[in-house]
PDB file of N, CA and C in Angstrom:
ATOM      1  N   THR A1418     137.555 152.881-105.406  1.00 87.00           N
ATOM      2  CA  THR A1418     137.570 151.938-104.947  1.00 87.00           C
ATOM      3  C   THR A1418     136.188 151.207-105.104  1.00 87.00           C
ATOM      4  N   ALA A1419     136.029 150.215-105.781  1.00 85.00           N
ATOM      5  CA  ALA A1419     134.774 149.664-105.132  1.00 85.00           C
ATOM      6  C   ALA A1419     135.345 147.770-104.383  1.00 85.00           C
ATOM      7  N   LYS A1420     134.370 147.654-103.173  1.00 81.00           N
ATOM      8  CA  LYS A1420     134.854 146.527-102.907  1.00 81.00           C
ATOM      9  C   LYS A1420     133.969 145.591-102.513  1.00 81.00           C
ATOM     10  N   ARG A1421     133.876 144.555-102.640  1.00 80.00           N
ATOM     11  CA  ARG A1421     132.899 143.357-102.969  1.00 80.00           C
ATOM     12  C   ARG A1421     133.359 141.851-101.561  1.00 80.00           C
ATOM     13  N   LYS A1422     132.657 141.929-101.404  1.00 76.00           N
ATOM     14  CA  LYS A1422     133.109 141.013-100.205  1.00 76.00           C
ATOM     15  C   LYS A1422     133.103 139.010-101.089  1.00 76.00           C
ATOM     16  N   GLY A1423     134.910 138.167-100.832  1.00 76.00           N
ATOM     17  CA  GLY A1423     135.042 136.900-101.218  1.00 76.00           C
ATOM     18  C   GLY A1423     133.700 136.397-100.642  1.00 76.00           C
ATOM     19  N   SER A1424     134.174 135.112-100.528  1.00 76.00           N
ATOM     20  CA  SER A1424     133.804 133.560-100.634  1.00 76.00           C
ATOM     21  C   SER A1424     133.776 134.034 -99.090  1.00 76.00           C
ATOM     22  N   TYR A1425     132.708 132.943 -98.536  1.00 76.00           N
ATOM     23  CA  TYR A1425     133.132 133.334 -96.872  1.00 76.00           C
ATOM     24  C   TYR A1425     133.105 131.834 -96.199  1.00 76.00           C
ATOM     25  N   ASP A1426     133.729 131.927 -94.896  1.00 82.00           N
ATOM     26  CA  ASP A1426     134.278 130.435 -94.713  1.00 82.00           C
ATOM     27  C   ASP A1426     133.840 130.659 -93.823  1.00 82.00           C
ATOM     28  N   GLU A1427     133.044 129.324 -93.034  1.00 87.00           N
ATOM     29  CA  GLU A1427     132.382 129.461 -91.867  1.00 87.00           C
ATOM     30  C   GLU A1427     133.311 129.124 -90.591  1.00 87.00           C
ATOM     31  N   GLY A1428     134.365 128.127 -90.848  1.00 91.00           N
ATOM     32  CA  GLY A1428     135.117 128.201 -89.679  1.00 91.00           C
ATOM     33  C   GLY A1428     134.635 126.740 -89.630  1.00 91.00           C
ATOM     34  N   ALA A1429     136.373 126.211 -88.619  1.00 94.00           N
ATOM     35  CA  ALA A1429     135.470 124.975 -87.797  1.00 94.00           C
ATOM     36  C   ALA A1429     135.305 125.566 -86.558  1.00 94.00           C
ATOM     37  N   LEU A1430     135.170 123.822 -86.028  1.00 92.00           N
ATOM     38  CA  LEU A1430     135.177 123.381 -84.452  1.00 92.00           C
ATOM     39  C   LEU A1430     136.046 122.536 -84.332  1.00 92.00           C
ATOM     40  N   ASN A1431     136.515 122.617 -82.912  1.00 95.00           N
ATOM     41  CA  ASN A1431     136.966 121.505 -82.499  1.00 95.00           C
ATOM     42  C   ASN A1431     136.598 121.011 -80.948  1.00 95.00           C
ATOM     43  N   LEU A1432     135.882 120.193 -80.637  1.00 92.00           N
ATOM     44  CA  LEU A1432     135.656 119.826 -79.544  1.00 92.00           C
ATOM     45  C   LEU A1432     136.413 118.763 -78.593  1.00 92.00           C
ATOM     46  N   LYS A1433     136.116 118.996 -77.388  1.00 92.00           N
ATOM     47  CA  LYS A1433     137.020 117.942 -77.125  1.00 92.00           C
ATOM     48  C   LYS A1433     136.096 117.902 -75.826  1.00 92.00           C
ATOM     49  N   LEU A1434     135.444 116.469 -75.422  1.00 91.00           N
ATOM     50  CA  LEU A1434     134.732 116.262 -74.903  1.00 91.00           C
ATOM     51  C   LEU A1434     135.084 114.647 -73.873  1.00 91.00           C
ATOM     52  N   ALA A1435     134.107 114.358 -72.749  1.00 92.00           N
ATOM     53  CA  ALA A1435     134.507 112.702 -72.016  1.00 92.00           C
ATOM     54  C   ALA A1435     133.877 112.159 -73.435  1.00 92.00           C
ATOM     55  N   LEU A1436     134.812 110.565 -72.923  1.00 94.00           N
ATOM     56  CA  LEU A1436     134.060 110.297 -74.343  1.00 94.00           C
ATOM     57  C   LEU A1436     133.252 109.080 -73.542  1.00 94.00           C
ATOM     58  N   ASP A1437     131.872 109.035 -74.041  1.00 95.00           N
ATOM     59  CA  ASP A1437     131.033 108.053 -73.935  1.00 95.00           C
ATOM     60  C   ASP A1437     130.724 107.423 -75.052  1.00 95.00           C
ATOM     61  N   THR A1438     130.567 106.134 -74.700  1.00 93.00           N
ATOM     62  CA  THR A1438     130.462 105.293 -76.030  1.00 93.00           C
ATOM     63  C   THR A1438     128.879 104.592 -76.173  1.00 93.00           C
ATOM     64  N   ASP A1439     128.417 105.531 -75.614  1.00 96.00           N
ATOM     65  CA  ASP A1439     126.671 104.912 -75.395  1.00 96.00           C
ATOM     66  C   ASP A1439     125.644 106.150 -75.602  1.00 96.00           C
ATOM     67  N   ASP A1440     126.335 107.144 -75.892  1.00 94.00           N
ATOM     68  CA  ASP A1440     126.030 108.270 -76.861  1.00 94.00           C
ATOM     69  C   ASP A1440     125.759 108.602 -78.143  1.00 94.00           C
ATOM     70  N   ALA A1441     124.498 108.761 -78.184  1.00 94.00           N
ATOM     71  CA  ALA A1441     123.584 108.737 -79.515  1.00 94.00           C
ATOM     72  C   ALA A1441     124.233 109.913 -80.627  1.00 94.00           C
ATOM     73  N   GLY A1442     124.773 111.263 -80.728  1.00 92.00           N
ATOM     74  CA  GLY A1442     125.468 112.275 -80.449  1.00 92.00           C
ATOM     75  C   GLY A1442     127.042 111.802 -80.927  1.00 92.00           C
ATOM     76  N   GLN A1443     127.602 110.949 -80.152  1.00 94.00           N
ATOM     77  CA  GLN A1443     128.950 110.594 -80.194  1.00 94.00           C
ATOM     78  C   GLN A1443     129.321 108.906 -81.552  1.00 94.00           C
ATOM     79  N   ILE A1444     128.406 108.411 -81.323  1.00 95.00           N
ATOM     80  CA  ILE A1444     128.060 107.444 -82.342  1.00 95.00           C
ATOM     81  C   ILE A1444     127.955 107.935 -83.771  1.00 95.00           C
ATOM     82  N   LEU A1445     127.397 109.313 -83.725  1.00 94.00           N
ATOM     83  CA  LEU A1445     127.075 109.913 -85.225  1.00 94.00           C
ATOM     84  C   LEU A1445     127.757 110.611 -85.982  1.00 94.00           C
ATOM     85  N   CYS A1446     128.801 110.843 -84.699  1.00 94.00           N
ATOM     86  CA  CYS A1446     129.952 111.581 -85.059  1.00 94.00           C
ATOM     87  C   CYS A1446     130.525 110.303 -85.036  1.00 94.00           C
ATOM     88  N   LYS A1447     131.337 109.639 -84.832  1.00 94.00           N
ATOM     89  CA  LYS A1447     132.333 108.653 -84.916  1.00 94.00           C
ATOM     90  C   LYS A1447     131.524 107.866 -86.490  1.00 94.00           C
ATOM     91  N   THR A1448     130.517 107.475 -86.690  1.00 95.00           N
ATOM     92  CA  THR A1448     130.237 107.603 -88.019  1.00 95.00           C
ATOM     93  C   THR A1448     130.370 108.660 -89.026  1.00 95.00           C
ATOM     94  N   ALA A1449     130.151 109.715 -88.811  1.00 96.00           N
ATOM     95  CA  ALA A1449     130.021 110.811 -89.984  1.00 96.00           C
ATOM     96  C   ALA A1449     131.674 110.739 -89.923  1.00 96.00           C
ATOM     97  N   ALA A1450     131.989 111.239 -89.219  1.00 96.00           N
ATOM     98  CA  ALA A1450     134.182 111.291 -89.850  1.00 96.00           C
ATOM     99  C   ALA A1450     134.864 109.876 -91.059  1.00 96.00           C
ATOM    100  N   ALA A1451     133.759 108.961 -91.218  1.00 96.00           N
ATOM    101  CA  ALA A1451     134.018 107.903 -92.550  1.00 96.00           C
ATOM    102  C   ALA A1451     132.840 108.225 -93.464  1.00 96.00           C
ATOM    103  N   SER A1452     132.448 109.225 -92.987  1.00 96.00           N
ATOM    104  CA  SER A1452     131.657 109.595 -94.892  1.00 96.00           C
ATOM    105  C   SER A1452     131.806 111.490 -95.033  1.00 96.00           C
ATOM    106  N   ASP A1453     131.705 111.751 -96.115  1.00 95.00           N
ATOM    107  CA  ASP A1453     131.604 112.921 -97.354  1.00 95.00           C
ATOM    108  C   ASP A1453     130.461 113.599 -97.049  1.00 95.00           C
ATOM    109  N   ALA A1454     129.577 113.073 -96.342  1.00 94.00           N
ATOM    110  CA  ALA A1454     128.405 113.606 -96.508  1.00 94.00           C
ATOM    111  C   ALA A1454     128.367 115.228 -95.138  1.00 94.00           C
ATOM    112  N   ASN A1455     127.213 115.710 -95.447  1.00 93.00           N
ATOM    113  CA  ASN A1455     126.783 116.991 -94.692  1.00 93.00           C
ATOM    114  C   ASN A1455     126.021 116.547 -92.876  1.00 93.00           C
ATOM    115  N   TYR A1456     126.193 116.605 -91.977  1.00 94.00           N
ATOM    116  CA  TYR A1456     125.520 116.341 -90.799  1.00 94.00           C
ATOM    117  C   TYR A1456     124.743 117.442 -89.951  1.00 94.00           C
ATOM    118  N   ALA A1457     123.907 117.635 -89.704  1.00 92.00           N
ATOM    119  CA  ALA A1457     123.134 118.683 -89.246  1.00 92.00           C
ATOM    120  C   ALA A1457     123.126 118.348 -87.850  1.00 92.00           C
ATOM    121  N   VAL A1458     124.142 119.203 -86.968  1.00 92.00           N
ATOM    122  CA  VAL A1458     124.064 119.014 -85.820  1.00 92.00           C
ATOM    123  C   VAL A1458     123.846 120.208 -84.589  1.00 92.00           C
ATOM    124  N   LEU A1459     123.565 119.895 -83.192  1.00 92.00           N
ATOM    125  CA  LEU A1459     122.975 120.975 -82.498  1.00 92.00           C
ATOM    126  C   LEU A1459     124.170 120.944 -81.493  1.00 92.00           C
ATOM    127  N   ILE A1460     124.428 122.447 -81.053  1.00 91.00           N
ATOM    128  CA  ILE A1460     125.171 122.454 -79.886  1.00 91.00           C
ATOM    129  C   ILE A1460     124.571 123.470 -79.030  1.00 91.00           C
ATOM    130  N   THR A1461     124.786 122.702 -77.869  1.00 91.00           N
ATOM    131  CA  THR A1461     124.220 123.144 -76.344  1.00 91.00           C
ATOM    132  C   THR A1461     124.841 123.870 -75.457  1.00 91.00           C
ATOM    133  N   ALA A1462     125.205 124.678 -75.413  1.00 91.00           N
ATOM    134  CA  ALA A1462     126.667 125.874 -74.291  1.00 91.00           C
ATOM    135  C   ALA A1462     126.130 125.625 -73.360  1.00 91.00           C
ATOM    136  N   GLN A1463     126.642 125.617 -72.805  1.00 89.00           N
ATOM    137  CA  GLN A1463     126.824 125.837 -70.385  1.00 89.00           C
ATOM    138  C   GLN A1463     125.294 126.259 -70.407  1.00 89.00           C
ATOM    139  N   GLY A1464     125.258 127.798 -70.691  1.00 93.00           N
ATOM    140  CA  GLY A1464     124.464 128.269 -70.740  1.00 93.00           C
ATOM    141  C   GLY A1464     123.217 128.110 -71.414  1.00 93.00           C
ATOM    142  N   GLY A1465     123.005 127.528 -71.844  1.00 94.00           N
ATOM    143  CA  GLY A1465     121.509 126.988 -72.872  1.00 94.00           C
ATOM    144  C   GLY A1465     121.298 127.674 -73.651  1.00 94.00           C
ATOM    145  N   ASP A1466     122.226 128.591 -74.481  1.00 96.00           N
ATOM    146  CA  ASP A1466     122.620 128.627 -75.657  1.00 96.00           C
ATOM    147  C   ASP A1466     122.588 127.754 -76.750  1.00 96.00           C
ATOM    148  N   LYS A1467     121.721 128.079 -78.214  1.00 96.00           N
ATOM    149  CA  LYS A1467     121.862 126.636 -78.889  1.00 96.00           C
ATOM    150  C   LYS A1467     122.416 127.192 -80.325  1.00 96.00           C
ATOM    151  N   TYR A1468     123.143 125.995 -80.565  1.00 94.00           N
ATOM    152  CA  TYR A1468     123.660 126.738 -82.195  1.00 94.00           C
ATOM    153  C   TYR A1468     123.568 125.231 -82.860  1.00 94.00           C
ATOM    154  N   TYR A1469     123.259 125.755 -83.818  1.00 94.00           N
ATOM    155  CA  TYR A1469     122.311 124.734 -85.080  1.00 94.00           C
ATOM    156  C   TYR A1469     123.295 124.618 -86.507  1.00 94.00           C
ATOM    157  N   MET A1470     123.907 123.744 -87.481  1.00 93.00           N
ATOM    158  CA  MET A1470     124.289 124.236 -87.934  1.00 93.00           C
ATOM    159  C   MET A1470     124.467 122.702 -89.202  1.00 93.00           C
ATOM    160  N   GLN A1471     125.531 123.028 -90.280  1.00 93.00           N
ATOM    161  CA  GLN A1471     125.698 122.025 -90.702  1.00 93.00           C
ATOM    162  C   GLN A1471     127.218 121.578 -91.227  1.00 93.00           C
ATOM    163  N   VAL A1472     127.484 120.083 -90.619  1.00 94.00           N
ATOM    164  CA  VAL A1472     128.953 120.321 -90.784  1.00 94.00           C
ATOM    165  C   VAL A1472     129.691 119.349 -91.192  1.00 94.00           C
ATOM    166  N   GLN A1473     130.532 118.973 -91.820  1.00 95.00           N
ATOM    167  CA  GLN A1473     131.237 117.249 -92.200  1.00 95.00           C
ATOM    168  C   GLN A1473     132.580 117.232 -91.103  1.00 95.00           C
ATOM    169  N   VAL A1474     132.018 115.966 -90.353  1.00 96.00           N
ATOM    170  CA  VAL A1474     133.243 115.533 -89.433  1.00 96.00           C
ATOM    171  C   VAL A1474     134.248 115.198 -89.571  1.00 96.00           C
ATOM    172  N   LEU A1475     135.184 115.830 -89.240  1.00 97.00           N
ATOM    173  CA  LEU A1475     137.251 115.203 -90.110  1.00 97.00           C
ATOM    174  C   LEU A1475     137.094 114.672 -90.081  1.00 97.00           C
ATOM    175  N   SER A1476     137.399 114.161 -88.288  1.00 97.00           N
ATOM    176  CA  SER A1476     138.342 113.172 -87.520  1.00 97.00           C
ATOM    177  C   SER A1476     137.435 113.134 -86.004  1.00 97.00           C
ATOM    178  N   PHE A1477     137.166 111.921 -85.703  1.00 97.00           N
ATOM    179  CA  PHE A1477     136.724 111.703 -84.279  1.00 97.00           C
ATOM    180  C   PHE A1477     138.314 110.732 -83.648  1.00 97.00           C
ATOM    181  N   LYS A1478     138.668 110.775 -82.740  1.00 96.00           N
ATOM    182  CA  LYS A1478     139.831 110.301 -81.814  1.00 96.00           C
ATOM    183  C   LYS A1478     139.627 110.710 -80.743  1.00 96.00           C
ATOM    184  N   VAL A1479     140.061 108.626 -80.377  1.00 94.00           N
ATOM    185  CA  VAL A1479     139.795 109.187 -78.914  1.00 94.00           C
ATOM    186  C   VAL A1479     141.082 108.951 -78.112  1.00 94.00           C
ATOM    187  N   GLY A1480     141.530 109.592 -76.667  1.00 90.00           N
ATOM    188  CA  GLY A1480     142.395 110.003 -76.300  1.00 90.00           C
ATOM    189  C   GLY A1480     142.936 109.458 -75.096  1.00 90.00           C
ATOM    190  N   LEU A1481     144.035 108.843 -74.762  1.00 85.00           N
ATOM    191  CA  LEU A1481     143.823 107.793 -73.682  1.00 85.00           C
ATOM    192  C   LEU A1481     144.847 108.558 -73.097  1.00 85.00           C
ATOM    193  N   GLY A1482     144.335 108.769 -71.089  1.00 77.00           N
ATOM    194  CA  GLY A1482     145.397 109.491 -70.871  1.00 77.00           C
ATOM    195  C   GLY A1482     145.845 108.521 -69.667  1.00 77.00           C
ATOM    196  N   SER A1483     146.135 109.263 -68.597  1.00 79.00           N
ATOM    197  CA  SER A1483     146.850 108.767 -67.357  1.00 79.00           C
ATOM    198  C   SER A1483     145.016 107.717 -66.532  1.00 79.00           C
ATOM    199  N   VAL A1484     145.704 107.847 -65.579  1.00 81.00           N
ATOM    200  CA  VAL A1484     144.393 106.720 -64.163  1.00 81.00           C
ATOM    201  C   VAL A1484     143.894 108.113 -63.904  1.00 81.00           C
ATOM    202  N   ASP A1485     144.606 109.247 -63.776  1.00 82.00           N
ATOM    203  CA  ASP A1485     144.081 110.309 -62.874  1.00 82.00           C
ATOM    204  C   ASP A1485     143.013 111.192 -64.045  1.00 82.00           C
ATOM    205  N   GLN A1486     143.032 110.456 -65.868  1.00 84.00           N
ATOM    206  CA  GLN A1486     142.509 111.375 -66.430  1.00 84.00           C
ATOM    207  C   GLN A1486     140.621 110.832 -66.938  1.00 84.00           C
ATOM    208  N   ILE A1487     140.277 111.510 -67.617  1.00 89.00           N
ATOM    209  CA  ILE A1487     138.983 111.053 -68.315  1.00 89.00           C
ATOM    210  C   ILE A1487     139.680 110.655 -69.437  1.00 89.00           C
ATOM    211  N   THR A1488     138.495 110.143 -69.794  1.00 92.00           N
ATOM    212  CA  THR A1488     138.606 109.311 -71.248  1.00 92.00           C
ATOM    213  C   THR A1488     138.098 109.737 -72.424  1.00 92.00           C
ATOM    214  N   ALA A1489     139.405 111.131 -73.087  1.00 94.00           N
ATOM    215  CA  ALA A1489     137.807 111.884 -73.725  1.00 94.00           C
ATOM    216  C   ALA A1489     138.241 111.654 -75.416  1.00 94.00           C
ATOM    217  N   ALA A1490     137.388 112.687 -76.159  1.00 95.00           N
ATOM    218  CA  ALA A1490     137.612 112.441 -77.253  1.00 95.00           C
ATOM    219  C   ALA A1490     137.630 113.317 -77.904  1.00 95.00           C
ATOM    220  N   ASN A1491     138.369 113.782 -79.189  1.00 96.00           N
ATOM    221  CA  ASN A1491     138.399 114.994 -79.867  1.00 96.00           C
ATOM    222  C   ASN A1491     137.728 115.070 -81.617  1.00 96.00           C
ATOM    223  N   ILE A1492     136.649 115.993 -81.181  1.00 96.00           N
ATOM    224  CA  ILE A1492     136.045 115.881 -82.854  1.00 96.00           C
ATOM    225  C   ILE A1492     136.485 117.325 -83.069  1.00 96.00           C
ATOM    226  N   ASN A1493     136.880 117.111 -84.537  1.00 97.00           N
ATOM    227  CA  ASN A1493     137.389 117.958 -85.767  1.00 97.00           C
ATOM    228  C   ASN A1493     136.202 118.221 -86.916  1.00 97.00           C
ATOM    229  N   MET A1494     135.759 119.107 -87.299  1.00 96.00           N
ATOM    230  CA  MET A1494     134.399 119.429 -87.753  1.00 96.00           C
ATOM    231  C   MET A1494     134.822 121.278 -88.338  1.00 96.00           C
ATOM    232  N   GLU A1495     134.384 120.656 -90.011  1.00 95.00           N
ATOM    233  CA  GLU A1495     134.198 121.952 -90.699  1.00 95.00           C
ATOM    234  C   GLU A1495     132.423 122.671 -90.823  1.00 95.00           C
ATOM    235  N   ILE A1496     132.177 123.709 -90.537  1.00 94.00           N
ATOM    236  CA  ILE A1496     131.230 124.529 -90.748  1.00 94.00           C
ATOM    237  C   ILE A1496     131.316 124.534 -92.532  1.00 94.00           C
ATOM    238  N   THR A1497     129.890 124.149 -92.505  1.00 91.00           N
ATOM    239  CA  THR A1497     129.338 124.066 -94.378  1.00 91.00           C
ATOM    240  C   THR A1497     128.574 124.835 -93.729  1.00 91.00           C
ATOM    241  N   THR A1498     127.891 125.723 -95.118  1.00 85.00           N
ATOM    242  CA  THR A1498     126.565 126.733 -95.940  1.00 85.00           C
ATOM    243  C   THR A1498     125.438 125.766 -96.225  1.00 85.00           C
ATOM    244  N   ASN A1499     123.985 125.728 -95.859  1.00 76.00           N
ATOM    245  CA  ASN A1499     123.093 124.954 -96.286  1.00 76.00           C
ATOM    246  C   ASN A1499     122.523 125.725 -97.847  1.00 76.00           C
ATOM    247  N   SER A1500     121.824 124.866 -98.903  1.00 74.00           N
ATOM    248  CA  SER A1500     121.775 125.507 -99.706  1.00 74.00           C
ATOM    249  C   SER A1500     121.328 126.679 -99.508  1.00 74.00           C
ATOM    250  N   ALA A1501     120.496 127.537 -98.703  1.00 78.00           N
ATOM    251  CA  ALA A1501     120.195 128.930 -98.251  1.00 78.00           C
ATOM    252  C   ALA A1501     121.226 129.658 -98.249  1.00 78.00           C
ATOM    253  N   GLY A1502     122.085 129.218 -98.350  1.00 79.00           N
ATOM    254  CA  GLY A1502     123.292 130.479 -97.953  1.00 79.00           C
ATOM    255  C   GLY A1502     123.678 130.517 -96.062  1.00 79.00           C
ATOM    256  N   VAL A1503     122.789 129.326 -95.688  1.00 82.00           N
ATOM    257  CA  VAL A1503     123.009 129.692 -94.130  1.00 82.00           C
ATOM    258  C   VAL A1503     124.239 129.096 -93.848  1.00 82.00           C
ATOM    259  N   GLY A1504     125.292 129.327 -92.396  1.00 87.00           N
ATOM    260  CA  GLY A1504     126.112 128.771 -92.029  1.00 87.00           C
ATOM    261  C   GLY A1504     125.396 127.942 -90.105  1.00 87.00           C
ATOM    262  N   ILE A1505     125.857 129.144 -89.209  1.00 90.00           N
ATOM    263  CA  ILE A1505     124.916 128.886 -88.178  1.00 90.00           C
ATOM    264  C   ILE A1505     123.798 129.762 -87.658  1.00 90.00           C
ATOM    265  N   VAL A1506     123.046 129.399 -86.901  1.00 91.00           N
ATOM    266  CA  VAL A1506     121.855 129.420 -86.687  1.00 91.00           C
ATOM    267  C   VAL A1506     121.576 129.322 -84.914  1.00 91.00           C
ATOM    268  N   GLU A1507     121.673 130.436 -84.547  1.00 92.00           N
ATOM    269  CA  GLU A1507     121.809 131.167 -82.749  1.00 92.00           C
ATOM    270  C   GLU A1507     120.514 130.952 -82.419  1.00 92.00           C
ATOM    271  N   ALA A1508     120.193 130.387 -81.128  1.00 93.00           N
ATOM    272  CA  ALA A1508     118.719 130.191 -80.645  1.00 93.00           C
ATOM    273  C   ALA A1508     119.254 130.511 -78.991  1.00 93.00           C
ATOM    274  N   LEU A1509     119.375 131.923 -78.912  1.00 91.00           N
ATOM    275  CA  LEU A1509     119.779 132.467 -77.378  1.00 91.00           C
ATOM    276  C   LEU A1509     119.108 132.237 -76.396  1.00 91.00           C
ATOM    277  N   SER A1510     119.367 131.747 -75.260  1.00 86.00           N
ATOM    278  CA  SER A1510     118.676 132.059 -74.286  1.00 86.00           C
ATOM    279  C   SER A1510     118.581 132.708 -73.712  1.00 86.00           C
TER     280      SER A1510
END
């Protein structure tokens, strides 16, 4: 039996973060949620590793909690591949 790979799905990112209405990245994510365009993003992990990718931002929702909770935002993104077929590019520290 000959086997071949089919289409590839890069997957999705569901980010939960503290809301900062002055943060340029969060402002852009909110704008991107209202657009059908692809956006290039860089996500830096706590350990310093960097991940570059193109995404479509599906939603940006503010979650209001109780007095003891930080106001959070939930961002849902679908990862897309660029025209060269590249999805996520890692720059590991």
